[in-house]
Short mmCIF file of C-alpha atoms in Angstrom, two decimals:
data_model
loop_
_atom_site.label_atom_id
_atom_site.label_comp_id
_atom_site.label_asym_id
_atom_site.label_seq_id
_atom_site.Cartn_x
_atom_site.Cartn_y
_atom_site.Cartn_z
CA MET A 136 -10.19 -14.44 -3.56
CA ASN A 137 -7.03 -15.51 -5.14
CA LEU A 138 -4.96 -13.57 -7.75
CA SER A 139 -3.26 -15.84 -10.27
CA LEU A 140 -1.34 -16.29 -13.46
CA ASN A 141 -1.12 -19.23 -15.48
CA GLY A 142 -2.61 -21.18 -12.56
CA THR A 143 -0.43 -20.31 -9.99
CA VAL A 144 -1.77 -18.19 -7.10
CA LEU A 145 0.32 -15.25 -6.92
CA ALA A 146 -1.57 -12.98 -4.05
CA VAL A 147 -4.40 -13.89 -1.72
CA HIS A 148 -7.48 -10.99 -1.20
CA ARG A 149 -8.50 -10.77 2.63
CA ASP A 150 -11.87 -9.15 3.41
CA GLY A 151 -10.38 -8.14 6.51
CA THR A 152 -13.66 -8.73 8.47
CA GLU A 153 -11.67 -10.25 11.38
CA VAL A 154 -9.48 -7.10 11.68
CA GLU A 155 -9.89 -6.08 14.97
CA PRO A 156 -11.31 -2.56 15.46
CA THR A 157 -8.13 -0.97 16.96
CA LEU A 158 -6.38 -1.95 13.88
CA SER A 159 -8.81 -0.19 10.95
CA PRO A 160 -10.44 -3.23 9.75
CA ARG A 161 -9.81 -3.49 5.84
CA PRO A 162 -8.85 -5.68 2.72
CA TYR A 163 -5.74 -6.52 1.98
CA LEU A 164 -3.44 -8.88 -0.46
CA HIS A 165 -1.65 -11.16 1.97
CA PRO A 166 0.42 -13.26 1.04
CA VAL A 167 1.81 -12.39 -2.15
CA ARG A 168 4.18 -14.37 -3.56
CA THR A 169 7.46 -14.35 -6.24
CA HIS A 170 7.05 -16.96 -9.21
CA GLY A 171 9.14 -18.95 -7.44
CA GLY A 172 7.23 -18.92 -4.40
CA THR A 173 8.54 -16.91 -1.85
CA THR A 174 6.59 -14.27 0.31
CA VAL A 175 6.65 -10.54 0.01
CA THR A 176 4.63 -9.49 2.14
CA GLU A 177 3.63 -9.29 6.02
CA GLU A 178 0.35 -9.34 8.21
CA TYR A 179 0.31 -8.40 12.06
CA PRO A 180 4.09 -7.92 12.53
CA ASP A 181 5.03 -7.72 16.11
CA ASP A 182 6.41 -4.13 15.52
CA HIS A 183 3.16 -2.81 13.70
CA ARG A 184 0.15 -5.07 14.04
CA HIS A 185 -1.74 -3.09 12.22
CA HIS A 186 0.16 -3.54 9.29
CA LEU A 187 -1.46 -5.98 6.74
CA GLY A 188 0.53 -7.12 3.26
CA VAL A 189 -0.83 -4.63 0.74
CA SER A 190 -3.59 -2.38 1.95
CA MET A 191 -4.72 0.95 1.54
CA ALA A 192 -4.13 2.57 4.39
CA VAL A 193 -4.90 6.44 5.68
CA PRO A 194 -3.96 7.37 8.93
CA ASP A 195 -6.38 10.48 9.10
CA VAL A 196 -9.72 11.60 7.09
CA SER A 197 -10.97 14.67 8.64
CA GLY A 198 -10.04 12.34 12.11
CA THR A 199 -10.96 8.98 11.24
CA SER A 200 -7.77 6.62 11.34
CA PHE A 201 -7.82 4.02 8.60
CA TRP A 202 -4.12 3.06 9.51
CA GLY A 203 -4.90 1.75 12.71
CA GLY A 204 -2.82 1.45 15.80
CA ARG A 205 -2.32 4.76 17.98
CA THR A 206 -2.76 8.44 16.58
CA PHE A 207 -0.46 11.05 16.58
CA THR A 208 -1.60 14.05 18.96
CA PRO A 209 0.29 17.22 18.72
CA ASP A 210 0.04 18.02 22.61
CA ARG A 211 0.07 14.39 23.73
CA GLY A 212 2.25 12.53 20.68
CA SER A 213 1.07 9.12 19.85
CA VAL A 214 -2.15 7.51 21.40
CA LEU A 215 -4.37 5.18 20.91
CA LEU A 216 -7.70 7.01 20.15
CA ASP A 217 -11.27 5.85 19.74
CA ASN A 218 -11.08 6.82 16.00
CA HIS A 219 -10.91 3.76 13.97
CA GLY A 220 -12.87 3.19 10.62
CA ARG A 221 -13.76 0.59 8.57
CA GLN A 222 -13.01 -0.38 4.97
CA GLU A 223 -16.20 -2.69 3.86
CA HIS A 224 -16.45 -4.79 0.73
CA LEU A 225 -19.65 -3.99 -1.00
CA SER A 226 -19.82 -5.55 -4.36
CA TRP A 227 -17.33 -7.19 -7.34
CA HIS A 228 -17.83 -5.63 -10.56
CA VAL A 229 -15.36 -7.71 -12.11
CA ARG A 230 -13.94 -10.98 -10.68
CA GLU A 231 -11.36 -12.61 -12.87
CA ASN A 232 -8.29 -14.77 -11.97
CA ASP A 233 -5.66 -11.99 -12.98
CA HIS A 234 -8.20 -9.17 -12.35
CA SER A 235 -10.71 -7.84 -9.97
CA VAL A 236 -12.36 -4.54 -9.47
CA GLN A 237 -14.67 -4.14 -6.42
CA GLU A 238 -16.62 -1.24 -4.33
CA LEU A 239 -15.73 -0.28 -1.05
CA SER A 240 -17.38 1.44 1.81
CA TRP A 241 -15.24 3.62 3.76
CA THR A 242 -17.17 4.20 7.44
CA ASP A 243 -16.31 6.68 10.52
CA PRO A 244 -16.61 4.71 13.84
CA ASP A 245 -20.07 5.75 14.42
CA GLY A 246 -21.24 3.73 11.04
CA ASN A 247 -21.06 6.96 8.71
CA GLU A 248 -19.97 6.63 5.29
CA LEU A 249 -17.06 9.08 4.32
CA LEU A 250 -15.73 7.57 1.32
CA ARG A 251 -16.96 4.86 -1.59
CA GLU A 252 -13.79 3.51 -3.19
CA GLU A 253 -13.45 1.80 -6.35
CA ARG A 254 -10.20 -0.38 -5.92
CA THR A 255 -9.10 -1.99 -9.28
CA VAL A 256 -6.28 -5.22 -9.12
CA ARG A 257 -4.66 -6.96 -12.17
CA ALA A 258 -1.66 -9.30 -12.67
CA HIS A 259 0.54 -8.71 -15.27
CA ASP A 260 3.20 -11.63 -16.40
CA LEU A 261 6.89 -10.20 -17.45
CA ASN A 262 8.87 -13.61 -17.74
CA ARG A 263 9.69 -16.70 -15.37
CA GLN A 264 11.26 -14.30 -12.80
CA ALA A 265 8.78 -11.58 -12.43
CA TRP A 266 5.41 -10.77 -12.69
CA VAL A 267 3.59 -6.93 -11.68
CA LEU A 268 0.91 -6.25 -9.22
CA ASP A 269 -0.94 -2.84 -10.73
CA VAL A 270 -3.25 -1.79 -7.78
CA ARG A 271 -5.40 1.51 -8.17
CA VAL A 272 -7.70 3.17 -5.80
CA ARG A 273 -10.59 5.86 -6.35
CA LEU A 274 -11.85 7.68 -3.71
CA HIS A 275 -15.22 9.14 -4.10
CA ASN A 276 -16.42 11.77 -0.69
CA THR A 277 -19.70 10.36 -0.32
CA SER A 278 -19.69 12.32 3.43
CA GLY A 279 -21.68 15.09 2.21
CA THR A 280 -19.14 17.59 3.53
CA ASP A 281 -15.86 18.47 2.63
CA LEU A 282 -12.82 16.08 4.04
CA SER A 283 -9.30 16.08 3.98
CA VAL A 284 -6.59 13.68 4.10
CA GLY A 285 -3.88 13.97 6.88
CA SER A 286 -0.93 12.40 8.66
CA PRO A 287 1.35 12.35 11.35
CA ALA A 288 3.46 14.98 9.77
CA THR A 289 0.56 17.20 8.98
CA ASN A 290 -0.41 16.74 12.44
CA GLY A 291 3.02 18.26 13.74
CA ARG A 292 5.69 14.60 13.74
CA PRO A 293 8.15 15.54 11.11
CA GLY A 294 8.98 12.65 8.34
CA ALA A 295 5.90 10.88 9.51
CA GLY A 296 3.70 11.99 6.02
CA TYR A 297 2.34 8.10 6.08
CA GLY A 298 -0.98 7.42 4.19
CA GLY A 299 -2.32 5.86 0.95
CA LEU A 300 -1.53 2.13 -0.66
CA PHE A 301 1.28 0.57 1.61
CA TRP A 302 3.39 -2.45 1.27
CA ARG A 303 4.79 -4.33 4.41
CA ALA A 304 7.63 -6.34 3.06
CA PRO A 305 9.19 -9.36 5.38
CA LEU A 306 11.40 -9.03 7.95
CA GLY A 307 14.71 -10.72 6.77
CA PRO A 308 18.20 -11.27 8.27
CA THR A 309 19.42 -7.70 7.02
CA PRO A 310 17.38 -4.58 6.12
CA PRO A 311 16.60 -4.30 2.07
CA GLN A 312 18.69 -2.98 0.45
CA CYS A 313 16.97 0.70 -1.66
CA THR A 314 17.81 2.24 -4.96
CA GLY A 315 15.82 4.69 -6.96
CA ALA A 316 16.59 6.29 -10.12
CA ASP A 317 19.45 8.52 -10.83
CA GLY A 318 21.58 6.87 -8.71
CA LEU A 319 19.41 7.46 -5.53
CA HIS A 320 20.47 4.83 -2.81
CA GLY A 321 19.76 4.39 0.59
CA GLU A 322 16.81 5.15 2.63
CA GLN A 323 17.82 8.54 3.86
CA ALA A 324 18.37 9.75 0.28
CA LEU A 325 14.54 8.14 -1.02
CA HIS A 326 12.62 8.74 1.89
CA GLY A 327 10.40 11.64 0.80
CA SER A 328 11.68 11.79 -2.62
CA ARG A 329 9.85 11.83 -5.95
CA SER A 330 12.16 9.15 -7.54
CA PRO A 331 10.36 7.66 -10.56
CA TRP A 332 10.90 4.03 -9.20
CA LEU A 333 12.18 2.60 -6.15
CA ALA A 334 13.51 -0.54 -5.51
CA LEU A 335 13.59 -2.90 -2.19
CA THR A 336 16.42 -6.01 -2.63
CA GLY A 337 15.97 -8.35 0.26
CA THR A 338 16.32 -12.01 1.46
CA THR A 339 14.72 -14.26 3.69
CA HIS A 340 15.37 -15.82 6.45
CA THR A 341 15.85 -18.87 4.66
CA GLY A 342 17.85 -17.36 2.32
CA ARG A 343 15.78 -16.35 -0.63
CA ASN A 344 16.39 -13.35 -2.65
CA TRP A 345 13.63 -10.98 -3.89
CA THR A 346 13.09 -8.06 -5.05
CA LEU A 347 10.37 -5.49 -5.39
CA LEU A 348 10.26 -2.61 -7.85
CA PHE A 349 7.62 -0.22 -7.12
CA CYS A 350 6.67 2.49 -9.86
CA GLN A 351 3.80 5.46 -9.45
CA PRO A 352 2.36 5.87 -13.39
CA GLY A 353 0.62 9.11 -12.55
CA PRO A 354 -0.29 11.41 -13.25
CA HIS A 355 0.05 12.31 -9.50
CA ILE A 356 3.38 11.40 -8.10
CA ASP A 357 3.75 11.68 -4.40
CA PRO A 358 6.58 11.45 -2.14
CA TRP A 359 8.10 7.98 -1.13
CA PHE A 360 7.32 7.23 2.52
CA LEU A 361 10.20 4.03 3.01
CA ARG A 362 11.43 2.52 6.10
CA ALA A 363 13.88 0.11 5.72
CA LYS A 364 16.07 -0.33 8.77
CA GLU A 365 13.43 -0.53 11.36
CA TYR A 366 10.91 -2.65 9.35
CA PRO A 367 10.28 -3.00 5.51
CA GLY A 368 7.78 -1.15 4.25
CA LEU A 369 6.86 1.95 1.81
CA GLY A 370 3.93 3.57 0.02
CA PRO A 371 3.46 6.71 -1.84
CA ALA A 372 2.26 9.43 0.59
CA LEU A 373 -1.12 11.30 -0.02
CA ALA A 374 -0.15 14.07 2.94
CA TRP A 375 3.41 14.70 2.90
CA GLU A 376 3.46 17.57 4.49
CA GLU A 377 0.06 19.41 3.62
CA ARG A 378 -3.28 18.17 3.94
CA LEU A 379 -5.14 16.53 0.74
CA PRO A 380 -8.40 18.36 0.33
CA LEU A 381 -11.10 16.10 -0.73
CA PRO A 382 -14.31 18.57 -1.20
CA ALA A 383 -17.71 16.92 -1.09
CA GLU A 384 -18.74 14.81 -4.16
CA LYS A 385 -14.97 15.07 -5.61
CA THR A 386 -12.82 11.99 -6.43
CA VAL A 387 -8.81 11.03 -5.54
CA GLU A 388 -7.50 8.31 -7.84
CA ARG A 389 -3.82 7.04 -7.27
CA THR A 390 -2.08 3.87 -8.37
CA LEU A 391 0.68 1.72 -7.24
CA ARG A 392 2.43 -0.83 -9.62
CA THR A 393 5.04 -3.07 -8.56
CA ALA A 394 7.15 -5.65 -9.97
CA VAL A 395 7.36 -8.98 -8.16
CA CYS A 396 10.82 -10.28 -8.58
CA ASP A 397 12.51 -13.66 -7.65
CA GLY A 398 16.29 -12.88 -7.10
CA HIS A 399 18.12 -9.47 -7.48
CA PRO A 400 17.76 -8.39 -11.32
CA ASP A 401 20.47 -5.90 -12.84
CA ARG A 402 19.30 -3.39 -14.82
CA LEU A 403 16.76 -2.15 -12.25
CA GLU A 404 16.50 1.05 -14.67
CA ASP A 405 15.38 -0.77 -17.54
CA LEU A 406 12.88 -2.95 -15.51
CA ALA A 407 11.73 0.38 -13.93
CA LYS A 408 10.92 1.08 -17.81
CA THR A 409 9.00 -1.86 -18.81
CA VAL A 410 6.84 -1.45 -16.17
CA LEU A 411 5.82 1.94 -16.58
CA SER A 412 5.14 1.40 -20.12
CA LEU A 413 2.06 -1.56 -19.08
CA ASN A 414 -1.38 -0.10 -20.13
#
């Protein structure tokens, strides 16, 4: 399954069936490319093998990891546990070149379904230098009992509130620059912020410039989990400091909208307004 605009493939959908069990198998997008062909995602990087392009990755759904790799525990730190879940594709509701809607089942290590997800992916064309990837998820608790979403931060590791829609960007010769609204600049200032938008501007090892500008259209604006110096990756955090309750038969919905750009555009604030105004 490819996502394309005007006959050009801009993202490839992977079903995740070949992902190792300890990496929490799940569908993901990779490679995602700019109009000019620069790849702006990474899969299976050496620093974090469980980072898979653009995916919905949650480290703790009532004890089941849909993130992959090690789990942070209050008494032993980060350890590899037999707690990895799986996201499995069930059906396509829409399957068009620039738009798809799929149904997914989130199951625990014993195969019991915890969540049923509807995931909508859409591409919007902006101009010759930029397009927008819109990913919306609706998570419905089908387990028959109350659940909650947690993170390493809620389990005792400060600043590690990651989990949700997550974008792993590629490594380059230097870390990407980080910019946000209202003059916010740098990883430290933007990590944990609720900036209306956040941009990474980077350069590949072959010298090609790229920019990713991320927005949360709302109504929920979660804190940003951001890494730049250690590795380039970010996403809105579902459980930044406190667990997110998900009662039985209730639904959580989130959207991440990203402008994928060649080069380093000027006037990022104006670009963000354009992205947020898309229907």
